[in-house]
Amino acid sequence: MQFLETINTALKAIAANKVRSILTMLGVIIGVFAVVTLISLGKGVQNYITDQFNELGSNLLFISPGTGDFGGDPADSFARNKLSEKHIKLIEENVPAIDLISAYYVASENSRFKTNTFLSEIIGVSYVGNKMFNYELEKGRFFTKSEEKNQAKVMVIGPNVAKNLFSNQNAIGERVDLLGDKYEVIGIFKEKGSNFDDQVILPYTSMENTLDLKNFSSIVLKVKNGYESGFVMKQVDLALFQDLDPDEFQVLSQADILKSIQSILQLLTVALSAIAGISLLVGGIGIMNIMLVSVTERIREIGLRKALGATPFNIALQFLVEAVILSVGGGVVGLMFGALATLFAQTFLRAEMTLSAILLAFVFSAGVGIVFGTYPAIKASKKDPIEALRYE
Amino acid sequence: MPLIDAQNLYKIYDIGGTKINAVNGISLSIEDGEFISIVGKSGSGKSTLMHILGLLDTPTSGVLKLNGQEVSTLTENKLAKIRNSQIGFVFQSFNLLPRTTAIDNIILPLKYSSIPSSEWQGRAEKMLELVDLTERKLNKSNELSGGQKQRVAIARALVTDPSVIFADEPTGNLDSKTGEEIVELFRTLNDKGKTIVIVTHDADLAKVAKRVITIKDGVLI
Ligand SMILES: Nc1ncnc2c1ncn2[C@@H]1O[C@H](COP(=O)(O)OP(=O)(O)OP(=O)(O)O)[C@@H](O)[C@H]1O
Ligand SMILES: [Mg+2]
């Protein structure tokens, strides 16, 4: 029997029981949909994070307190935080390949102007912060070296902060309640995308003063053009060893941080997709179940086909193709729903349906059809024609 | 050389220790162009014998030759091929594929043959003409009367141009007038040279055949 003819026969058998076939496919549809959607969402989150890092500017190194050992007690590394002005000096003196360097504080707090409040990310940096992190100003100016020195209560805000606190009114010169103090808005920076637009930037000295801080959340430095960051990291290590033990700080490059976040995300995506893949397995069991019912229901048809000259292989192939069409059909429909979900997710995330996810869906659904269709197919092919024809 | 030559056929079923000799030592030869009816009481072994002769079933022992070739030792795939090209079956309960048109039912054996698909339609249409059902070509099997169904089944048995047609109680589910028409059709086919073996327990129908074989308790009498 020609293969096309076999496919035709299988399609007819599937069409003969439409509702049942659709219900059977549903398991695979849900499985493939879940896997594909999770993969594209995972890809979207990865893209989001990469974008954020790229916005931050390149060639940045981060010095954070503690070893960055995720297994350790975070409170412990906080308590042993010794990063201070002294270490900035040590680096400035010993590492010539540094372009810019700044202390770095980060907190999350409400800011308030009259009756408007807005939860923003509050960043304390030095006056070089705008060059370091590529902030471009829409209005006003960034704070100066002397303002930093005098712990001036000034702030530069992101466009979202401006919109929410001042609802498009003039913001420059206004005084905002922040961290229990009053800060004057001196600049608004241009839209940068994602979280950045929610930020409020202060001189780190002012933030220290307001919150009575002593040790930096971290130190950020920008490597001079033409220097390799791996080499500079080693120099920074050596400079800090003059005052700190190896387990009291950690130097990370932007690429390192990005890589470790990416790998965590990837692991998460794979784990979630694998869990979603279980529903694919359940779908396969559903197909096997229906195919076994179908073999019993059509036992006279099997007997007849054998009497008319069908070989066991012909019969097995007919049932196997039917199972594979059910599962691949379910896979295609699931893929289409997944594409719709991805399209929808793209309204808020750079979700992506990767080619590998599409191939994976095909291979897996075909695999499910073959694995779970084989047993019923073999069972059908072994039916004795006489018994099959006598079957009532 | 006979078309079918059977020597000492036995078919013994063993059900929980008790043996049933459904076919109990039958020797028989069928020449090309014969019209034979096999008669006997219910349970005498007619169907079992026919299934063995038609290569649907294998004898417990004995030798079966088709066109002088030993066939009882062939593999399942070869038997399927021989059934497809050399043997046609007609059943009491028609066994048409449900929800399938008359023409597609007739084409079914061709799908398992080596006959090119370009010839299927033409061959099947010729068979429909032969059984006088041309105007029912596109009717599904459930839209046909019993007699029409059986005629489609006969057309299906003939479509690969087999050497012999085996019919097991082909009139069993039909009223007597329609049954006579079916037997008449077999007679016309035999007149054109087709070898035909009909199993029946209706003595009147059996008489239409040129040779009547009576079977009792698995042996010929
Ligand atoms: N699979 C089987 N297992 C056990 N016994 C069987 C089997 N098939 C047939 N028999 C027995 O073999 C004997 C012959 O059966 P067979 O069907 O050949 O009779 P028959 O002459 O065709 O009868 P009928 O006219 O009722 O169709 C019966 O006694 C039957 O019970
Ligand atoms: Mg019988």
mmCIF file with all atom_site columns, N, CA and C in Angstrom, chain A residues 253-310:
data_model
loop_
_atom_site.group_PDB
_atom_site.id
_atom_site.type_symbol
_atom_site.label_atom_id
_atom_site.label_alt_id
_atom_site.label_comp_id
_atom_site.label_asym_id
_atom_site.label_entity_id
_atom_site.label_seq_id
_atom_site.pdbx_PDB_ins_code
_atom_site.Cartn_x
_atom_site.Cartn_y
_atom_site.Cartn_z
_atom_site.occupancy
_atom_site.B_iso_or_equiv
_atom_site.pdbx_formal_charge
_atom_site.auth_seq_id
_atom_site.auth_comp_id
_atom_site.auth_asym_id
_atom_site.auth_atom_id
_atom_site.pdbx_PDB_model_num
ATOM 1   N N  . SER A 1 253 ? 32.293  41.561  36.413 1.00 0.00 ? 253 SER A N  1
ATOM 2   C CA . SER A 1 253 ? 32.100  42.411  35.244 1.00 0.00 ? 253 SER A CA 1
ATOM 3   C C  . SER A 1 253 ? 30.625  42.343  34.877 1.00 0.00 ? 253 SER A C  1
ATOM 4   N N  . GLN A 1 254 ? 30.214  43.326  34.089 1.00 0.00 ? 254 GLN A N  1
ATOM 5   C CA . GLN A 1 254 ? 28.832  43.348  33.651 1.00 0.00 ? 254 GLN A CA 1
ATOM 6   C C  . GLN A 1 254 ? 28.495  42.055  32.914 1.00 0.00 ? 254 GLN A C  1
ATOM 7   N N  . ALA A 1 255 ? 29.446  41.584  32.090 1.00 0.00 ? 255 ALA A N  1
ATOM 8   C CA . ALA A 1 255 ? 29.229  40.360  31.333 1.00 0.00 ? 255 ALA A CA 1
ATOM 9   C C  . ALA A 1 255 ? 29.033  39.164  32.264 1.00 0.00 ? 255 ALA A C  1
ATOM 10  N N  . ASP A 1 256 ? 29.820  39.147  33.373 1.00 0.00 ? 256 ASP A N  1
ATOM 11  C CA . ASP A 1 256 ? 29.695  38.046  34.348 1.00 0.00 ? 256 ASP A CA 1
ATOM 12  C C  . ASP A 1 256 ? 28.290  37.994  34.922 1.00 0.00 ? 256 ASP A C  1
ATOM 13  N N  . ILE A 1 257 ? 27.826  39.184  35.343 1.00 0.00 ? 257 ILE A N  1
ATOM 14  C CA . ILE A 1 257 ? 26.512  39.241  35.984 1.00 0.00 ? 257 ILE A CA 1
ATOM 15  C C  . ILE A 1 257 ? 25.436  38.823  35.001 1.00 0.00 ? 257 ILE A C  1
ATOM 16  N N  . LEU A 1 258 ? 25.563  39.370  33.795 1.00 0.00 ? 258 LEU A N  1
ATOM 17  C CA . LEU A 1 258 ? 24.587  39.036  32.759 1.00 0.00 ? 258 LEU A CA 1
ATOM 18  C C  . LEU A 1 258 ? 24.573  37.532  32.518 1.00 0.00 ? 258 LEU A C  1
ATOM 19  N N  . LYS A 1 259 ? 25.804  36.963  32.434 1.00 0.00 ? 259 LYS A N  1
ATOM 20  C CA . LYS A 1 259 ? 25.903  35.542  32.135 1.00 0.00 ? 259 LYS A CA 1
ATOM 21  C C  . LYS A 1 259 ? 25.259  34.714  33.241 1.00 0.00 ? 259 LYS A C  1
ATOM 22  N N  . SER A 1 260 ? 25.523  35.086  34.496 1.00 0.00 ? 260 SER A N  1
ATOM 23  C CA . SER A 1 260 ? 24.988  34.243  35.560 1.00 0.00 ? 260 SER A CA 1
ATOM 24  C C  . SER A 1 260 ? 23.470  34.385  35.650 1.00 0.00 ? 260 SER A C  1
ATOM 25  N N  . ILE A 1 261 ? 22.953  35.587  35.415 1.00 0.00 ? 261 ILE A N  1
ATOM 26  C CA . ILE A 1 261 ? 21.489  35.731  35.420 1.00 0.00 ? 261 ILE A CA 1
ATOM 27  C C  . ILE A 1 261 ? 20.881  34.950  34.265 1.00 0.00 ? 261 ILE A C  1
ATOM 28  N N  . GLN A 1 262 ? 21.530  35.054  33.090 1.00 0.00 ? 262 GLN A N  1
ATOM 29  C CA . GLN A 1 262 ? 21.035  34.335  31.923 1.00 0.00 ? 262 GLN A CA 1
ATOM 30  C C  . GLN A 1 262 ? 20.999  32.839  32.182 1.00 0.00 ? 262 GLN A C  1
ATOM 31  N N  . SER A 1 263 ? 22.051  32.339  32.839 1.00 0.00 ? 263 SER A N  1
ATOM 32  C CA . SER A 1 263 ? 22.094  30.883  33.004 1.00 0.00 ? 263 SER A CA 1
ATOM 33  C C  . SER A 1 263 ? 21.044  30.431  34.011 1.00 0.00 ? 263 SER A C  1
ATOM 34  N N  . ILE A 1 264 ? 20.778  31.271  35.004 1.00 0.00 ? 264 ILE A N  1
ATOM 35  C CA . ILE A 1 264 ? 19.709  30.924  35.946 1.00 0.00 ? 264 ILE A CA 1
ATOM 36  C C  . ILE A 1 264 ? 18.363  30.907  35.214 1.00 0.00 ? 264 ILE A C  1
ATOM 37  N N  . LEU A 1 265 ? 18.157  31.927  34.382 1.00 0.00 ? 265 LEU A N  1
ATOM 38  C CA . LEU A 1 265 ? 16.905  32.011  33.634 1.00 0.00 ? 265 LEU A CA 1
ATOM 39  C C  . LEU A 1 265 ? 16.717  30.825  32.707 1.00 0.00 ? 265 LEU A C  1
ATOM 40  N N  . GLN A 1 266 ? 17.834  30.468  32.061 1.00 0.00 ? 266 GLN A N  1
ATOM 41  C CA . GLN A 1 266 ? 17.769  29.366  31.118 1.00 0.00 ? 266 GLN A CA 1
ATOM 42  C C  . GLN A 1 266 ? 17.384  28.075  31.839 1.00 0.00 ? 266 GLN A C  1
ATOM 43  N N  . LEU A 1 267 ? 18.010  27.878  32.982 1.00 0.00 ? 267 LEU A N  1
ATOM 44  C CA . LEU A 1 267 ? 17.734  26.693  33.781 1.00 0.00 ? 267 LEU A CA 1
ATOM 45  C C  . LEU A 1 267 ? 16.258  26.670  34.174 1.00 0.00 ? 267 LEU A C  1
ATOM 46  N N  . LEU A 1 268 ? 15.769  27.844  34.560 1.00 0.00 ? 268 LEU A N  1
ATOM 47  C CA . LEU A 1 268 ? 14.378  27.975  34.984 1.00 0.00 ? 268 LEU A CA 1
ATOM 48  C C  . LEU A 1 268 ? 13.439  27.642  33.824 1.00 0.00 ? 268 LEU A C  1
ATOM 49  N N  . THR A 1 269 ? 13.779  28.187  32.632 1.00 0.00 ? 269 THR A N  1
ATOM 50  C CA . THR A 1 269 ? 12.948  27.927  31.455 1.00 0.00 ? 269 THR A CA 1
ATOM 51  C C  . THR A 1 269 ? 12.926  26.440  31.137 1.00 0.00 ? 269 THR A C  1
ATOM 52  N N  . VAL A 1 270 ? 14.100  25.825  31.167 1.00 0.00 ? 270 VAL A N  1
ATOM 53  C CA . VAL A 1 270 ? 14.171  24.399  30.849 1.00 0.00 ? 270 VAL A CA 1
ATOM 54  C C  . VAL A 1 270 ? 13.360  23.598  31.864 1.00 0.00 ? 270 VAL A C  1
ATOM 55  N N  . ALA A 1 271 ? 13.525  23.937  33.156 1.00 0.00 ? 271 ALA A N  1
ATOM 56  C CA . ALA A 1 271 ? 12.817  23.186  34.193 1.00 0.00 ? 271 ALA A CA 1
ATOM 57  C C  . ALA A 1 271 ? 11.305  23.337  34.026 1.00 0.00 ? 271 ALA A C  1
ATOM 58  N N  . LEU A 1 272 ? 10.855  24.562  33.793 1.00 0.00 ? 272 LEU A N  1
ATOM 59  C CA . LEU A 1 272 ? 9.418   24.788  33.642 1.00 0.00 ? 272 LEU A CA 1
ATOM 60  C C  . LEU A 1 272 ? 8.879   24.084  32.400 1.00 0.00 ? 272 LEU A C  1
ATOM 61  N N  . SER A 1 273 ? 9.653   24.152  31.297 1.00 0.00 ? 273 SER A N  1
ATOM 62  C CA . SER A 1 273 ? 9.203   23.498  30.074 1.00 0.00 ? 273 SER A CA 1
ATOM 63  C C  . SER A 1 273 ? 9.138   21.992  30.265 1.00 0.00 ? 273 SER A C  1
ATOM 64  N N  . ALA A 1 274 ? 10.085  21.471  31.037 1.00 0.00 ? 274 ALA A N  1
ATOM 65  C CA . ALA A 1 274 ? 10.082  20.023  31.274 1.00 0.00 ? 274 ALA A CA 1
ATOM 66  C C  . ALA A 1 274 ? 8.825   19.633  32.038 1.00 0.00 ? 274 ALA A C  1
ATOM 67  N N  . ILE A 1 275 ? 8.459   20.461  33.013 1.00 0.00 ? 275 ILE A N  1
ATOM 68  C CA . ILE A 1 275 ? 7.236   20.176  33.767 1.00 0.00 ? 275 ILE A CA 1
ATOM 69  C C  . ILE A 1 275 ? 6.030   20.247  32.831 1.00 0.00 ? 275 ILE A C  1
ATOM 70  N N  . ALA A 1 276 ? 6.031   21.283  31.972 1.00 0.00 ? 276 ALA A N  1
ATOM 71  C CA . ALA A 1 276 ? 4.941   21.403  31.001 1.00 0.00 ? 276 ALA A CA 1
ATOM 72  C C  . ALA A 1 276 ? 4.941   20.204  30.061 1.00 0.00 ? 276 ALA A C  1
ATOM 73  N N  . GLY A 1 277 ? 6.146   19.690  29.786 1.00 0.00 ? 277 GLY A N  1
ATOM 74  C CA . GLY A 1 277 ? 6.265   18.533  28.902 1.00 0.00 ? 277 GLY A CA 1
ATOM 75  C C  . GLY A 1 277 ? 5.554   17.308  29.429 1.00 0.00 ? 277 GLY A C  1
ATOM 76  N N  . ILE A 1 278 ? 5.355   17.254  30.744 1.00 0.00 ? 278 ILE A N  1
ATOM 77  C CA . ILE A 1 278 ? 4.640   16.118  31.328 1.00 0.00 ? 278 ILE A CA 1
ATOM 78  C C  . ILE A 1 278 ? 3.222   16.051  30.763 1.00 0.00 ? 278 ILE A C  1
ATOM 79  N N  . SER A 1 279 ? 2.623   17.220  30.527 1.00 0.00 ? 279 SER A N  1
ATOM 80  C CA . SER A 1 279 ? 1.268   17.191  29.966 1.00 0.00 ? 279 SER A CA 1
ATOM 81  C C  . SER A 1 279 ? 1.286   16.598  28.562 1.00 0.00 ? 279 SER A C  1
ATOM 82  N N  . LEU A 1 280 ? 2.426   16.764  27.887 1.00 0.00 ? 280 LEU A N  1
ATOM 83  C CA . LEU A 1 280 ? 2.581   16.144  26.574 1.00 0.00 ? 280 LEU A CA 1
ATOM 84  C C  . LEU A 1 280 ? 2.548   14.619  26.704 1.00 0.00 ? 280 LEU A C  1
ATOM 85  N N  . LEU A 1 281 ? 3.180   14.157  27.761 1.00 0.00 ? 281 LEU A N  1
ATOM 86  C CA . LEU A 1 281 ? 3.208   12.717  28.045 1.00 0.00 ? 281 LEU A CA 1
ATOM 87  C C  . LEU A 1 281 ? 1.791   12.214  28.301 1.00 0.00 ? 281 LEU A C  1
ATOM 88  N N  . VAL A 1 282 ? 1.049   13.001  29.084 1.00 0.00 ? 282 VAL A N  1
ATOM 89  C CA . VAL A 1 282 ? -0.336  12.633  29.381 1.00 0.00 ? 282 VAL A CA 1
ATOM 90  C C  . VAL A 1 282 ? -1.134  12.588  28.083 1.00 0.00 ? 282 VAL A C  1
ATOM 91  N N  . GLY A 1 283 ? -0.864  13.569  27.196 1.00 0.00 ? 283 GLY A N  1
ATOM 92  C CA . GLY A 1 283 ? -1.512  13.565  25.890 1.00 0.00 ? 283 GLY A CA 1
ATOM 93  C C  . GLY A 1 283 ? -1.211  12.284  25.132 1.00 0.00 ? 283 GLY A C  1
ATOM 94  N N  . GLY A 1 284 ? 0.035   11.843  25.208 1.00 0.00 ? 284 GLY A N  1
ATOM 95  C CA . GLY A 1 284 ? 0.441   10.611  24.537 1.00 0.00 ? 284 GLY A CA 1
ATOM 96  C C  . GLY A 1 284 ? -0.315  9.411   25.069 1.00 0.00 ? 284 GLY A C  1
ATOM 97  N N  . ILE A 1 285 ? -0.489  9.381   26.381 1.00 0.00 ? 285 ILE A N  1
ATOM 98  C CA . ILE A 1 285 ? -1.232  8.261   26.979 1.00 0.00 ? 285 ILE A CA 1
ATOM 99  C C  . ILE A 1 285 ? -2.674  8.285   26.483 1.00 0.00 ? 285 ILE A C  1
ATOM 100 N N  . GLY A 1 286 ? -3.230  9.490   26.337 1.00 0.00 ? 286 GLY A N  1
ATOM 101 C CA . GLY A 1 286 ? -4.585  9.621   25.800 1.00 0.00 ? 286 GLY A CA 1
ATOM 102 C C  . GLY A 1 286 ? -4.682  9.052   24.393 1.00 0.00 ? 286 GLY A C  1
ATOM 103 N N  . ILE A 1 287 ? -3.657  9.330   23.591 1.00 0.00 ? 287 ILE A N  1
ATOM 104 C CA . ILE A 1 287 ? -3.649  8.813   22.219 1.00 0.00 ? 287 ILE A CA 1
ATOM 105 C C  . ILE A 1 287 ? -3.596  7.290   22.230 1.00 0.00 ? 287 ILE A C  1
ATOM 106 N N  . MET A 1 288 ? -2.739  6.748   23.083 1.00 0.00 ? 288 MET A N  1
ATOM 107 C CA . MET A 1 288 ? -2.603  5.295   23.159 1.00 0.00 ? 288 MET A CA 1
ATOM 108 C C  . MET A 1 288 ? -3.936  4.671   23.553 1.00 0.00 ? 288 MET A C  1
ATOM 109 N N  . ASN A 1 289 ? -4.577  5.287   24.548 1.00 0.00 ? 289 ASN A N  1
ATOM 110 C CA . ASN A 1 289 ? -5.856  4.793   25.031 1.00 0.00 ? 289 ASN A CA 1
ATOM 111 C C  . ASN A 1 289 ? -6.874  4.736   23.890 1.00 0.00 ? 289 ASN A C  1
ATOM 112 N N  . ILE A 1 290 ? -6.998  5.841   23.154 1.00 0.00 ? 290 ILE A N  1
ATOM 113 C CA . ILE A 1 290 ? -7.984  5.907   22.080 1.00 0.00 ? 290 ILE A CA 1
ATOM 114 C C  . ILE A 1 290 ? -7.630  4.943   20.955 1.00 0.00 ? 290 ILE A C  1
ATOM 115 N N  . MET A 1 291 ? -6.339  4.809   20.674 1.00 0.00 ? 291 MET A N  1
ATOM 116 C CA . MET A 1 291 ? -5.943  3.888   19.606 1.00 0.00 ? 291 MET A CA 1
ATOM 117 C C  . MET A 1 291 ? -6.269  2.446   19.985 1.00 0.00 ? 291 MET A C  1
ATOM 118 N N  . LEU A 1 292 ? -6.111  2.115   21.270 1.00 0.00 ? 292 LEU A N  1
ATOM 119 C CA . LEU A 1 292 ? -6.447  0.753   21.700 1.00 0.00 ? 292 LEU A CA 1
ATOM 120 C C  . LEU A 1 292 ? -7.946  0.507   21.562 1.00 0.00 ? 292 LEU A C  1
ATOM 121 N N  . VAL A 1 293 ? -8.741  1.512   21.929 1.00 0.00 ? 293 VAL A N  1
ATOM 122 C CA . VAL A 1 293 ? -10.193 1.397   21.759 1.00 0.00 ? 293 VAL A CA 1
ATOM 123 C C  . VAL A 1 293 ? -10.511 1.216   20.281 1.00 0.00 ? 293 VAL A C  1
ATOM 124 N N  . SER A 1 294 ? -9.819  2.009   19.462 1.00 0.00 ? 294 SER A N  1
ATOM 125 C CA . SER A 1 294 ? -10.060 1.988   18.030 1.00 0.00 ? 294 SER A CA 1
ATOM 126 C C  . SER A 1 294 ? -9.727  0.612   17.431 1.00 0.00 ? 294 SER A C  1
ATOM 127 N N  . VAL A 1 295 ? -8.654  -0.003  17.915 1.00 0.00 ? 295 VAL A N  1
ATOM 128 C CA . VAL A 1 295 ? -8.274  -1.326  17.400 1.00 0.00 ? 295 VAL A CA 1
ATOM 129 C C  . VAL A 1 295 ? -9.393  -2.324  17.691 1.00 0.00 ? 295 VAL A C  1
ATOM 130 N N  . THR A 1 296 ? -9.944  -2.266  18.897 1.00 0.00 ? 296 THR A N  1
ATOM 131 C CA . THR A 1 296 ? -11.014 -3.192  19.251 1.00 0.00 ? 296 THR A CA 1
ATOM 132 C C  . THR A 1 296 ? -12.278 -2.892  18.439 1.00 0.00 ? 296 THR A C  1
ATOM 133 N N  . GLU A 1 297 ? -12.578 -1.611  18.311 1.00 0.00 ? 297 GLU A N  1
ATOM 134 C CA . GLU A 1 297 ? -13.776 -1.225  17.565 1.00 0.00 ? 297 GLU A CA 1
ATOM 135 C C  . GLU A 1 297 ? -13.703 -1.665  16.109 1.00 0.00 ? 297 GLU A C  1
ATOM 136 N N  . ARG A 1 298 ? -12.519 -1.578  15.552 1.00 0.00 ? 298 ARG A N  1
ATOM 137 C CA . ARG A 1 298 ? -12.389 -1.830  14.122 1.00 0.00 ? 298 ARG A CA 1
ATOM 138 C C  . ARG A 1 298 ? -11.801 -3.193  13.821 1.00 0.00 ? 298 ARG A C  1
ATOM 139 N N  . ILE A 1 299 ? -12.016 -4.127  14.751 1.00 0.00 ? 299 ILE A N  1
ATOM 140 C CA . ILE A 1 299 ? -11.394 -5.431  14.579 1.00 0.00 ? 299 ILE A CA 1
ATOM 141 C C  . ILE A 1 299 ? -11.905 -6.139  13.316 1.00 0.00 ? 299 ILE A C  1
ATOM 142 N N  . ARG A 1 300 ? -13.194 -5.962  12.997 1.00 0.00 ? 300 ARG A N  1
ATOM 143 C CA . ARG A 1 300 ? -13.716 -6.582  11.771 1.00 0.00 ? 300 ARG A CA 1
ATOM 144 C C  . ARG A 1 300 ? -13.075 -5.954  10.540 1.00 0.00 ? 300 ARG A C  1
ATOM 145 N N  . GLU A 1 301 ? -12.865 -4.634  10.611 1.00 0.00 ? 301 GLU A N  1
ATOM 146 C CA . GLU A 1 301 ? -12.207 -3.955  9.492  1.00 0.00 ? 301 GLU A CA 1
ATOM 147 C C  . GLU A 1 301 ? -10.794 -4.509  9.313  1.00 0.00 ? 301 GLU A C  1
ATOM 148 N N  . ILE A 1 302 ? -10.112 -4.744  10.440 1.00 0.00 ? 302 ILE A N  1
ATOM 149 C CA . ILE A 1 302 ? -8.756  -5.298  10.362 1.00 0.00 ? 302 ILE A CA 1
ATOM 150 C C  . ILE A 1 302 ? -8.798  -6.674  9.707  1.00 0.00 ? 302 ILE A C  1
ATOM 151 N N  . GLY A 1 303 ? -9.755  -7.512  10.170 1.00 0.00 ? 303 GLY A N  1
ATOM 152 C CA . GLY A 1 303 ? -9.898  -8.855  9.608  1.00 0.00 ? 303 GLY A CA 1
ATOM 153 C C  . GLY A 1 303 ? -10.165 -8.791  8.114  1.00 0.00 ? 303 GLY A C  1
ATOM 154 N N  . LEU A 1 304 ? -11.068 -7.895  7.735  1.00 0.00 ? 304 LEU A N  1
ATOM 155 C CA . LEU A 1 304 ? -11.416 -7.756  6.324  1.00 0.00 ? 304 LEU A CA 1
ATOM 156 C C  . LEU A 1 304 ? -10.196 -7.353  5.497  1.00 0.00 ? 304 LEU A C  1
ATOM 157 N N  . ARG A 1 305 ? -9.481  -6.322  5.979  1.00 0.00 ? 305 ARG A N  1
ATOM 158 C CA . ARG A 1 305 ? -8.315  -5.848  5.230  1.00 0.00 ? 305 ARG A CA 1
ATOM 159 C C  . ARG A 1 305 ? -7.292  -6.971  5.059  1.00 0.00 ? 305 ARG A C  1
ATOM 160 N N  . LYS A 1 306 ? -7.121  -7.754  6.138  1.00 0.00 ? 306 LYS A N  1
ATOM 161 C CA . LYS A 1 306 ? -6.173  -8.869  6.029  1.00 0.00 ? 306 LYS A CA 1
ATOM 162 C C  . LYS A 1 306 ? -6.658  -9.899  5.022  1.00 0.00 ? 306 LYS A C  1
ATOM 163 N N  . ALA A 1 307 ? -7.964  -10.199 5.051  1.00 0.00 ? 307 ALA A N  1
ATOM 164 C CA . ALA A 1 307 ? -8.505  -11.165 4.098  1.00 0.00 ? 307 ALA A CA 1
ATOM 165 C C  . ALA A 1 307 ? -8.301  -10.676 2.674  1.00 0.00 ? 307 ALA A C  1
ATOM 166 N N  . LEU A 1 308 ? -8.369  -9.375  2.477  1.00 0.00 ? 308 LEU A N  1
ATOM 167 C CA . LEU A 1 308 ? -8.232  -8.821  1.129  1.00 0.00 ? 308 LEU A CA 1
ATOM 168 C C  . LEU A 1 308 ? -6.777  -8.606  0.730  1.00 0.00 ? 308 LEU A C  1
ATOM 169 N N  . GLY A 1 309 ? -5.837  -8.933  1.618  1.00 0.00 ? 309 GLY A N  1
ATOM 170 C CA . GLY A 1 309 ? -4.435  -8.899  1.209  1.00 0.00 ? 309 GLY A CA 1
ATOM 171 C C  . GLY A 1 309 ? -3.539  -7.952  1.970  1.00 0.00 ? 309 GLY A C  1
ATOM 172 N N  . ALA A 1 310 ? -4.051  -7.313  3.026  1.00 0.00 ? 310 ALA A N  1
ATOM 173 C CA . ALA A 1 310 ? -3.181  -6.440  3.815  1.00 0.00 ? 310 ALA A CA 1
ATOM 174 C C  . ALA A 1 310 ? -2.201  -7.284  4.617  1.00 0.00 ? 310 ALA A C  1
#
